[in-house]
Short mmCIF file of C-alpha atoms and ligand atoms in Angstrom, two decimals:
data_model
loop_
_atom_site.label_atom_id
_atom_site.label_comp_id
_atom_site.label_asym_id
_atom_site.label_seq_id
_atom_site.Cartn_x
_atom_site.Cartn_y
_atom_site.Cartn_z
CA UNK A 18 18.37 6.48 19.11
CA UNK A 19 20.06 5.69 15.74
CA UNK A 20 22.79 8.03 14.20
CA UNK A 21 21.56 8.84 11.07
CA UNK A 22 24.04 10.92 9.68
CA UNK A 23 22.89 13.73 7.12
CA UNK A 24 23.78 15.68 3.94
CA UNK A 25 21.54 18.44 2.62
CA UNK A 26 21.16 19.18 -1.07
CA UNK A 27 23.09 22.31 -1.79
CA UNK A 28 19.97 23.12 -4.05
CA UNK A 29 16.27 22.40 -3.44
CA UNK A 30 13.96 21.87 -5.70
CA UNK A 31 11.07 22.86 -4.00
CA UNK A 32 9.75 26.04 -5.58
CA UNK A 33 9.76 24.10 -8.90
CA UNK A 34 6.90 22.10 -8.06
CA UNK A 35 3.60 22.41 -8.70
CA UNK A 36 1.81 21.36 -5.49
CA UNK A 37 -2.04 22.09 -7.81
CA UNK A 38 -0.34 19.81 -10.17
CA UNK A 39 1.15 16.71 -9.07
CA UNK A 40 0.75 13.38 -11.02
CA UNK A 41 1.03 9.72 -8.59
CA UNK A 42 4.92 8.49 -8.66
CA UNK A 43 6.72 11.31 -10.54
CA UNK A 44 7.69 13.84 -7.85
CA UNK A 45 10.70 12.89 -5.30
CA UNK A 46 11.40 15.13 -2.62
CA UNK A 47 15.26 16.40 -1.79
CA UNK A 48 16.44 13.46 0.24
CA UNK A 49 16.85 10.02 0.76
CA UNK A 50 17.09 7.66 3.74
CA UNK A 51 19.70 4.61 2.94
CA UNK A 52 21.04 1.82 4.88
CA UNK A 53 23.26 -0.63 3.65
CA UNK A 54 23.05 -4.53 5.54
CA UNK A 55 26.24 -6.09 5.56
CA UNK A 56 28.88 -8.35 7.81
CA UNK A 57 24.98 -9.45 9.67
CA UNK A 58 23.83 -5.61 10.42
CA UNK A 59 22.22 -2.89 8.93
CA UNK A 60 25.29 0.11 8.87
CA UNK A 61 25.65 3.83 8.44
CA UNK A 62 22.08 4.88 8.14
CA UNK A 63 22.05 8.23 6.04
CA UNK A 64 20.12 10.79 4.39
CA UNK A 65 21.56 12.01 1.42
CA UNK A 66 20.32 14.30 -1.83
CA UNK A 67 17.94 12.05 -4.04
CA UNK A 68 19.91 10.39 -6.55
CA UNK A 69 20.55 7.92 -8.67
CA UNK A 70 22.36 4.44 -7.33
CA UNK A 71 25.29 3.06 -9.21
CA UNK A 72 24.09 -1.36 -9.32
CA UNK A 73 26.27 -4.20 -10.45
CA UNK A 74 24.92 -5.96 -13.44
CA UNK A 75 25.25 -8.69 -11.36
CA UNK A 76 23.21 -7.07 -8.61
CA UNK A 77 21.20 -10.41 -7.24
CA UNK A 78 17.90 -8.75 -6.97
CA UNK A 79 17.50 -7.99 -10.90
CA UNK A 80 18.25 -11.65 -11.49
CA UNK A 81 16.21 -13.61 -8.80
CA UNK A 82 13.54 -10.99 -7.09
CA UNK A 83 15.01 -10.57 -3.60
CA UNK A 84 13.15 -6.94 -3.38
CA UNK A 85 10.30 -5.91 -1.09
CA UNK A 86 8.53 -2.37 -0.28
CA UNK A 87 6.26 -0.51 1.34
CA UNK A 88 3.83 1.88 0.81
CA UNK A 89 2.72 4.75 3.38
CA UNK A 90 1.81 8.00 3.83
CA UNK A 91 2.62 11.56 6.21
CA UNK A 92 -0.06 14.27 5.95
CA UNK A 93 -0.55 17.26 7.87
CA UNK A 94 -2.84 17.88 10.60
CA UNK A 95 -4.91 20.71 10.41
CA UNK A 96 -3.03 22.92 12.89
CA UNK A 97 0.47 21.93 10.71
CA UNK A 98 1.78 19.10 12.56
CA UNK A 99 3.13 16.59 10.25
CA UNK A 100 1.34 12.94 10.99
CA UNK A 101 1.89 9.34 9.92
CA UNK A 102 -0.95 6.69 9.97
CA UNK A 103 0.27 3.59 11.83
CA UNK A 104 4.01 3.69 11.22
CA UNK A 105 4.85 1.11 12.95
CA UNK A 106 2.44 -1.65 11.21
CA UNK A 107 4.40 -0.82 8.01
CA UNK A 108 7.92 -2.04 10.17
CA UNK A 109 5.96 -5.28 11.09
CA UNK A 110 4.64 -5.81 7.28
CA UNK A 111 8.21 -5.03 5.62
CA UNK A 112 9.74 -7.81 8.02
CA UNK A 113 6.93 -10.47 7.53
CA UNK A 114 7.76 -9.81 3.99
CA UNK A 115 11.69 -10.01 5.06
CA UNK A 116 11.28 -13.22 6.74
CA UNK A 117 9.06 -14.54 3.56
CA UNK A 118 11.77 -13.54 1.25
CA UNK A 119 15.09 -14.63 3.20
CA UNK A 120 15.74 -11.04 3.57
CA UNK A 121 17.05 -9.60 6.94
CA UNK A 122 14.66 -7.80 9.26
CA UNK A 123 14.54 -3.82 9.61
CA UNK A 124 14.53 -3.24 13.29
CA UNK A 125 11.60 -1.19 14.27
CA UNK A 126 14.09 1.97 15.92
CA UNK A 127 16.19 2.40 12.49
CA UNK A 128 12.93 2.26 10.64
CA UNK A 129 10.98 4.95 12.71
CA UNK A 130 13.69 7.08 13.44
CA UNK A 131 14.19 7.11 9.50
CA UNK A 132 10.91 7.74 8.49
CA UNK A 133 10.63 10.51 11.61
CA UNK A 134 13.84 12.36 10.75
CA UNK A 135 13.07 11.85 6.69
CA UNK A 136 9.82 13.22 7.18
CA UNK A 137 10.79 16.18 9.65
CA UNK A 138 13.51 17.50 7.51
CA UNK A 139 11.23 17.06 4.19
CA UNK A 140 7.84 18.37 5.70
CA UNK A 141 7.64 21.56 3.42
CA UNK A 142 7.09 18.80 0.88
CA UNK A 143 3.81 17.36 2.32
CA UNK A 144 1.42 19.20 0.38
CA UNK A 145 -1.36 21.13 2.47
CA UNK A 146 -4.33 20.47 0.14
CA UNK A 147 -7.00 18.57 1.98
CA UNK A 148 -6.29 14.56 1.11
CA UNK A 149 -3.27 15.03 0.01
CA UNK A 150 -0.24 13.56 1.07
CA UNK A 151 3.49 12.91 1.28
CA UNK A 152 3.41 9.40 -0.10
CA UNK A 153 6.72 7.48 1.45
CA UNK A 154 8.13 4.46 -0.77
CA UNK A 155 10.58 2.19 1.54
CA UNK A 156 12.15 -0.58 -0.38
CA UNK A 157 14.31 -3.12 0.19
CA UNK A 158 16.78 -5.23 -2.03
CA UNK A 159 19.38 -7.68 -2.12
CA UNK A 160 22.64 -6.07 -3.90
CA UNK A 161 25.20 -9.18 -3.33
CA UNK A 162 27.23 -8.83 -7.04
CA UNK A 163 27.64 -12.97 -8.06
CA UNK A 164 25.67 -14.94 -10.07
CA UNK A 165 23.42 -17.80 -8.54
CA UNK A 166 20.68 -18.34 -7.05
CA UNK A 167 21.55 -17.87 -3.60
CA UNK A 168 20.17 -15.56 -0.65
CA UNK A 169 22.21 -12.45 -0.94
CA UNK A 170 24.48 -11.66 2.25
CA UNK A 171 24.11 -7.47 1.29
CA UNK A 172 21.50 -5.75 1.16
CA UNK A 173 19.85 -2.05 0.64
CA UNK A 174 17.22 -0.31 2.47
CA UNK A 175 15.96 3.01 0.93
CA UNK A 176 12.95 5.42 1.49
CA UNK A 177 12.35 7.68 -0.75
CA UNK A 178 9.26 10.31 -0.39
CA UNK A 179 7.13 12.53 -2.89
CA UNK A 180 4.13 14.52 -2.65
CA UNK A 181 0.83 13.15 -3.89
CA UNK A 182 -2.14 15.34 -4.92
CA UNK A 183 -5.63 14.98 -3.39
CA UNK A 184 -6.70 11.38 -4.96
CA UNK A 185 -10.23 11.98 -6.22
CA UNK A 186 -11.24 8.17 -6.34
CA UNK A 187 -12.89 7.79 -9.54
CA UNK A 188 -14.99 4.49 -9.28
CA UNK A 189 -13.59 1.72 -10.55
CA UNK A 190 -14.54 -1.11 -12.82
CA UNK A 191 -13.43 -4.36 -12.21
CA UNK A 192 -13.03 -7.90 -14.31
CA UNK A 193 -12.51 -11.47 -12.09
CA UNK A 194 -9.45 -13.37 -13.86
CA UNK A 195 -10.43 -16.61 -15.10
CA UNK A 196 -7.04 -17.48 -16.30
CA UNK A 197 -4.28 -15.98 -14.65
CA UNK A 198 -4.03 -16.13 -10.84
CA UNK A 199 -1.83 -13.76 -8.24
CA UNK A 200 -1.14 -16.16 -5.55
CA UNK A 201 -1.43 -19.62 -4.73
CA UNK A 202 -1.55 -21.27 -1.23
CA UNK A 203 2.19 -21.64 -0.33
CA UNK A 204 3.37 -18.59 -2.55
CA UNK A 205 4.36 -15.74 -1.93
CA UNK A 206 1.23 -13.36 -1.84
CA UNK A 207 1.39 -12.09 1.86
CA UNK A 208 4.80 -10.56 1.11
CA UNK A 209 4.60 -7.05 -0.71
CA UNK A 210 7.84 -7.92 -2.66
CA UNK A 211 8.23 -6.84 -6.59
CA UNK A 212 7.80 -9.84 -8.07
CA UNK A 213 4.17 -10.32 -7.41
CA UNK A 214 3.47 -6.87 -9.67
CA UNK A 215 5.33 -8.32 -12.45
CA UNK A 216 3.03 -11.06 -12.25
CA UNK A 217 0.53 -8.60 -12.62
CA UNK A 218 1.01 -6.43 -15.52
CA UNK A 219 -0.24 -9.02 -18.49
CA UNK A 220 -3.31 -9.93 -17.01
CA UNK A 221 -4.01 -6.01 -15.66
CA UNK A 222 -3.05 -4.94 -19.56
CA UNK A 223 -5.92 -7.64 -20.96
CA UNK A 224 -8.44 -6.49 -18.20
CA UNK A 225 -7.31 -2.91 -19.34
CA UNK A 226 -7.96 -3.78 -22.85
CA UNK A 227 -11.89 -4.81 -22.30
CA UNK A 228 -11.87 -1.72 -20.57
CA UNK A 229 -11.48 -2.62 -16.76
CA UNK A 230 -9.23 -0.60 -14.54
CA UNK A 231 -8.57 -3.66 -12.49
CA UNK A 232 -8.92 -7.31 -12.63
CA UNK A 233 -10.45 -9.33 -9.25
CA UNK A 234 -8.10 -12.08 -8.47
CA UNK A 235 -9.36 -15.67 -7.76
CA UNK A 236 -7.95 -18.29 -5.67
CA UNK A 237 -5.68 -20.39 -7.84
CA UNK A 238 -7.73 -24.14 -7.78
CA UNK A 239 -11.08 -23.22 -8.13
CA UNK A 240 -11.03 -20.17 -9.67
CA UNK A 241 -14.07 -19.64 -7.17
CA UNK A 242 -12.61 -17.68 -4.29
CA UNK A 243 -12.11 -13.76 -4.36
CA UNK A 244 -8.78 -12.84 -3.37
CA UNK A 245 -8.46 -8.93 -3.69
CA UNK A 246 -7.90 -6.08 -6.73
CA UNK A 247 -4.55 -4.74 -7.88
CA UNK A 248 -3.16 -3.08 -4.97
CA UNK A 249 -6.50 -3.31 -2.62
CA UNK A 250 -8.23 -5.08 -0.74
CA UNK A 251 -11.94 -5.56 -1.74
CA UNK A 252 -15.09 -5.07 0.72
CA UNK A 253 -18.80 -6.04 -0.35
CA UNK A 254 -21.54 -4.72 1.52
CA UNK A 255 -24.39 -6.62 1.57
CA UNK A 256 -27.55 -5.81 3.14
CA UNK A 257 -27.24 -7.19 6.69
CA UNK A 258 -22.74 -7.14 6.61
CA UNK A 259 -19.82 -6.65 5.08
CA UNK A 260 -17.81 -9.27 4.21
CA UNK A 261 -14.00 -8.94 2.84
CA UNK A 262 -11.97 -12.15 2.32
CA UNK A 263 -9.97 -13.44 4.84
CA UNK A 264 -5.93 -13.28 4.39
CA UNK A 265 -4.92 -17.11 4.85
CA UNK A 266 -1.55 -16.39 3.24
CA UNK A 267 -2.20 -15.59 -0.37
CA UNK A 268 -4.14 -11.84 0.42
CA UNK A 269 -1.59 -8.64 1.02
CA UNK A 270 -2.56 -8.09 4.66
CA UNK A 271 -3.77 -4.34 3.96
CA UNK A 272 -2.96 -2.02 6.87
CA UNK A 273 -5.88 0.21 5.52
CA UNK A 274 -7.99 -2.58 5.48
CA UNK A 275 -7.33 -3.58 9.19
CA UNK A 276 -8.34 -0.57 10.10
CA UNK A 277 -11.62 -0.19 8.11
CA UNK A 278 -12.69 -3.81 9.63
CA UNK A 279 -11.88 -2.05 13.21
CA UNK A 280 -13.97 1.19 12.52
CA UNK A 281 -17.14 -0.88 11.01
CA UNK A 282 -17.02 -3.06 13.71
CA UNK A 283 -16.96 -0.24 16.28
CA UNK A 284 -19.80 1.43 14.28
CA UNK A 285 -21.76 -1.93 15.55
CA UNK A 286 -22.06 -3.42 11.59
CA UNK A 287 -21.08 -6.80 11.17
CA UNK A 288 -17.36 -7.67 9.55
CA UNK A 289 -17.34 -10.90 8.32
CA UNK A 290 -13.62 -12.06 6.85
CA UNK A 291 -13.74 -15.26 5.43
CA UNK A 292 -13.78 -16.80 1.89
CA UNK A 293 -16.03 -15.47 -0.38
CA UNK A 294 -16.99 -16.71 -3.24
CA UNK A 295 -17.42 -14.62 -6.73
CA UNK A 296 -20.82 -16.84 -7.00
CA UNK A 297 -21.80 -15.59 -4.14
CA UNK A 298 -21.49 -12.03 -4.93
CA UNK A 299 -23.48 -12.38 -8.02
CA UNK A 300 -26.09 -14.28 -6.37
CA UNK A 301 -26.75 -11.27 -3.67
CA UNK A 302 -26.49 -8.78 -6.67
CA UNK A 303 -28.99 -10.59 -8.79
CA UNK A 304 -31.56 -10.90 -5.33
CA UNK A 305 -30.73 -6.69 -4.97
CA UNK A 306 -28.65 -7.35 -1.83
CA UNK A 307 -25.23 -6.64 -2.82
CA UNK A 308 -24.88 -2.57 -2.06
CA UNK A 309 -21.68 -1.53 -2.53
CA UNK A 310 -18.00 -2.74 -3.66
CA UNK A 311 -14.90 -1.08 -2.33
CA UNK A 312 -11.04 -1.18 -2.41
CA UNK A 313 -9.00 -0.81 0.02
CA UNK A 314 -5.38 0.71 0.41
CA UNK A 315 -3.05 3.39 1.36
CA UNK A 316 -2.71 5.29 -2.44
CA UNK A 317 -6.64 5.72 -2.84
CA UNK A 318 -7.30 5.07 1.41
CA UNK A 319 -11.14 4.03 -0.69
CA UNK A 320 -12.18 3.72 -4.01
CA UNK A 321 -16.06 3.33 -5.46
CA UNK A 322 -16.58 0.33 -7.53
CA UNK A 323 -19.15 1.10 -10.05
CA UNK A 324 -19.33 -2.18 -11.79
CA UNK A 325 -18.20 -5.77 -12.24
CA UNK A 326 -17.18 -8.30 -14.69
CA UNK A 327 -17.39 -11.98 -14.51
CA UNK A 328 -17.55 -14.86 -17.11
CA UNK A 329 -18.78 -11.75 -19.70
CA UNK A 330 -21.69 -11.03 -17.93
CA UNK A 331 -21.56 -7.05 -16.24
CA UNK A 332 -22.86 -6.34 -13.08
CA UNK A 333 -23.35 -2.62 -12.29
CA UNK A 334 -23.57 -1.21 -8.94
CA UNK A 335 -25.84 1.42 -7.49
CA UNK A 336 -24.27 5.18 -8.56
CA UNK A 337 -21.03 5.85 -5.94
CA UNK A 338 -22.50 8.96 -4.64
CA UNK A 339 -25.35 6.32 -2.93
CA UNK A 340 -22.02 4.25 -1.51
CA UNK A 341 -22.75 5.20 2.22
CA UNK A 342 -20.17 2.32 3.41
CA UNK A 343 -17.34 3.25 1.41
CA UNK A 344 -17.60 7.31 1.25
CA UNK A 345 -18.41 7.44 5.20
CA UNK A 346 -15.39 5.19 5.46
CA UNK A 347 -13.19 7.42 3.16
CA UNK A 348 -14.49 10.55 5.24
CA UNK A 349 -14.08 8.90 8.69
CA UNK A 350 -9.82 8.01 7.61
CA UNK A 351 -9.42 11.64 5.81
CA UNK A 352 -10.48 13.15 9.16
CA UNK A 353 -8.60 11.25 11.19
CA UNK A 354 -5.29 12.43 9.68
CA UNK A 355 -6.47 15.88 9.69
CA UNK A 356 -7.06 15.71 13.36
CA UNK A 357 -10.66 16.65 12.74
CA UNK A 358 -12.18 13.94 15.37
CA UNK A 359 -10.97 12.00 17.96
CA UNK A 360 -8.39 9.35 17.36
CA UNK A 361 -9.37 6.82 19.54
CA UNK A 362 -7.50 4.20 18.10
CA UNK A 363 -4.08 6.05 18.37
CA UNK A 364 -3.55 5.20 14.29
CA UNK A 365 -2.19 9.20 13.99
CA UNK A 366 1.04 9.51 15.13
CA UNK A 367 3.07 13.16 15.14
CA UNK A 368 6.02 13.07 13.56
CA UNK A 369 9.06 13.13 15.73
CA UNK A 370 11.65 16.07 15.58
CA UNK A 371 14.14 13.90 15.89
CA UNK A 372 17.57 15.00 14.01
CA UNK A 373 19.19 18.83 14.80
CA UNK A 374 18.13 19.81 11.22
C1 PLP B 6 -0.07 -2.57 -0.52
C2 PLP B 6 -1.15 -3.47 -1.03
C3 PLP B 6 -2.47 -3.44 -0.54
C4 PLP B 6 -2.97 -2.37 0.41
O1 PLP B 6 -2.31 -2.33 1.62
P1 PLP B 6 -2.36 -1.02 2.52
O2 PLP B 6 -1.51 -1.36 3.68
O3 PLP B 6 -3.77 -0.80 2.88
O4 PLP B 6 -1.81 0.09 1.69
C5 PLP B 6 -3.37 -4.40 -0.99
N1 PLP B 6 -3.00 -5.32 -1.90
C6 PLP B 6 -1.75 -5.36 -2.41
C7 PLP B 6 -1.42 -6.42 -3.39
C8 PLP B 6 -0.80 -4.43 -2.00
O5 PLP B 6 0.42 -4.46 -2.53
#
C-alpha cells in the first residue's frame, strides 16, 4: 500500500453547501490528492486542504499542452456505502493518454489507493440525492519551468472532487460540423488531454449560436464519418440495432460507453461499432427507421437527443419520453450504483477504508 500522507483542513466547509443546490464544476470538497513525478518516480503522495497551486510562468504545460484528465464519479449505495463505477478503467485511460502525450504513467496502486482514501475521508460530500454524485476530476500536467518545446522531466498529478446534483438530462440538440474537425487519424483524439477542448470551444460557440447544445464531429477527410458529440459518445438506434462508431484512434474511448455496448449486448440487441456515416443516419430517419439518438458519458451517464442538424436541413426525433433505448439504459446504470440490482459485471466497486482517518 502507498503512504499517502495527510493534512486535514482546520475548517470545513461542509455545512455551507447547498446539497438541493449545486451547479456542475463549482463546488470542491475539503481536500486534495497530489503527487509530484520527479528524478523518474511519482513522490510524496498527499492529501492536503483544497487550494490554490503556486505555477512558474514558465510552467511547460501552459506553453505546449502536456496536460491530461479524467473524469469519474463515487455515489452512494443505497444502504450508505460509498461506490465507484470501474475505477480502475479510468487508471488504464489516464495512462493510454500518458503514453500518447509523453507523459509518465500513474501506476494503478497510487491511483486507487488515492481515489479510495480521497473518497473515504471526503464521503460526507457525496450527496445522497438519488443520481447524484461526487464527481472526481484527476489531472495531470507537466510543470518542468524552461522554455522549449521539450517533454517535461516533472510532473503533477492532482484529484480534486466536488459534489454534483442529480443531472436531469435535458435532450439535446445537435449540429454535424462541416468545417471544423476534432481529430484526425494520427492525432491525438484517443487521449483525454486539454488541448483537444480548446479545439473545441469556437466551433461549440457557432453551433451554440444557431442554437445547438452540441456540434456532431465528422471524420476529418470526408467530412462523412460520425465521430462523437462534445464530451460523449453517440448511439443511434435503428430499428433492427444500434450502431455507435467504432474508436480507431480519433474517438475518446468512453468508459460509459463500453459498458452500455456490454449491457445491450447482454439484453440480446445487436451492437454494431463501426463507421457510420451521417448519410446514413439521415437516410434511416427519412425511411422512419432511425428511433432514437443518445450520448454517452460519465457527467450525464445518458442524454436524449431530440433533434439533429446537418447541411441546414433539421431532423427531429421521436419525443425522449418514447426513447426506450436510452432511458432503460440510463435506469439500468443509475441502479447499478445504487445497488438496486445485481451487478453482474462487477462495474460497482466499494470504496476502500483505506487511511486511519
Ligand atoms: C470523457 C469523454 C467522453 C466520455 O467518456 P466516459 O468515460 O464515458 O466519461 C466522450 N468523449 C470525450 C471527448 C470525452 O472527453
Amino acid at each position: 500500500m502507498n503512504n499517502i500522507k495527510i493534512t486535514k483542513t482546520s475548517q470545513s466547509r461542509l455545512s455551507s453547501v447547498d446539497f438541493e443546490n449545486i451547479p456542475f464544476g463549482q463546488t470542491f470538497s475539503d481536500h486534495m490528492f497530489v503527487v509530484d513525478y520527479k528524478d523518474g518516480k511519482w513522490q510524496d503522495p498527499e492529501i492536503m486542504p483544497f487550494g490554490d497551486l503556486l505555477i512558474s510562468p514558465v510552467n511547460l504545460a501552459l506553453h505546449y499542452g502536456q496536460s491530461i484528465f479524467e473524469g469519474m464519479k463515487a455515489s452512494l449505495k443505497n444502504d450508505g456505502t460509498p461506490a465507484l463505477f470501474r475505477p480502475e478503467q479510468h487508471v488504464i485511460r489516464i495512462n493510454a493518454s500518458a503514453r500518447r502525450m509523453m507523459m509518465p504513467e500513474m501506476p494503478e496502486s497510487l491511483f486507487l489507493d488515492a481515489v479510495n482514501t480521497l473518497v473515504d475521508l471526503e464521503k460526507e460530500w457525496i450527496p445522497k440525492a438519488k443520481g447524484s454524485a461526487l464527481y472526481m476530476r484527476p489531472i495531470m500536467f507537466a510543470t518542468d519551468a524552461v522554455l522549449g518545446v521539450k517533454v517535461s522531466n516533472t510532473y503533477k498529478f492532482i484529484i480534486i472532487v466536488g459534489p454534483v446534483g442529480p443531472y436531469y438530462p435535458k435532450p439535446v440538440k445537435l449540429i454535424a460540423e462541416t468545417k471544423y474537425i476534432r481529430a484526425a487519424n494520427g492525432g491525438v483524439g484517443e487521449a483525454k488531454t486539454a488541448g483537444n477542448y480548446a479545439a473545441s470551444l469556437l466551433p461549440a460557440q457557432l453551433a451554440k449560436e444557431k442554437g445547438y447544445d452540441q456540434v456532431i464531429w465528422l471524420d476529418s477527410k470526408e467530412f462523412k464519418y460520425i465521430q462523437e458529440a462534445g464530451t460523449m459518445n453517440l448511439f443511434f438506434v435503428f430499428k433492427d440495432k444500434v450502431v455507435t462508431p467504432d474508436t480507431s484512434g480519433t474517438i475518446l474511448k468512453g468508459i460509459t460507453r463500453m459498458s452500455l455496448i456490454d449491457l445491450l449486448k447482454k439484453d440480446g440487441v445487436t451492437v454494431e461499432e463501426r463507421p457510420l456515416s451521417i448519410d446514413e443516419v439521415v437516410e434511416a430517419h427519412n425511411k422512419g427507421n432511425l428511433l432514437e439518438i443518445f450520448g454517452s458519458g460519465t457527467a450525464a451517464v445518458v442524454a436524449n437527443v431530440s433533434e439533429f442538424c446537418y447541411k441546414d436541413k433539421i431532423y427531429k426525433l421521436s419525443d425522449s419520453s418514447t426513447h426506450e433505448t436510452a432511458n432503460g439504459l440510463r435506469e439500468r446504470i443509475n441502479a447499478l450504483r445504487a445497488g438496486e440490482i445485481e451487478d453482474t459485471f462487477g462495474w460497482v466497486v466499494d470504496v476502500k477504508s483505506i487511511a486511519k482517518v
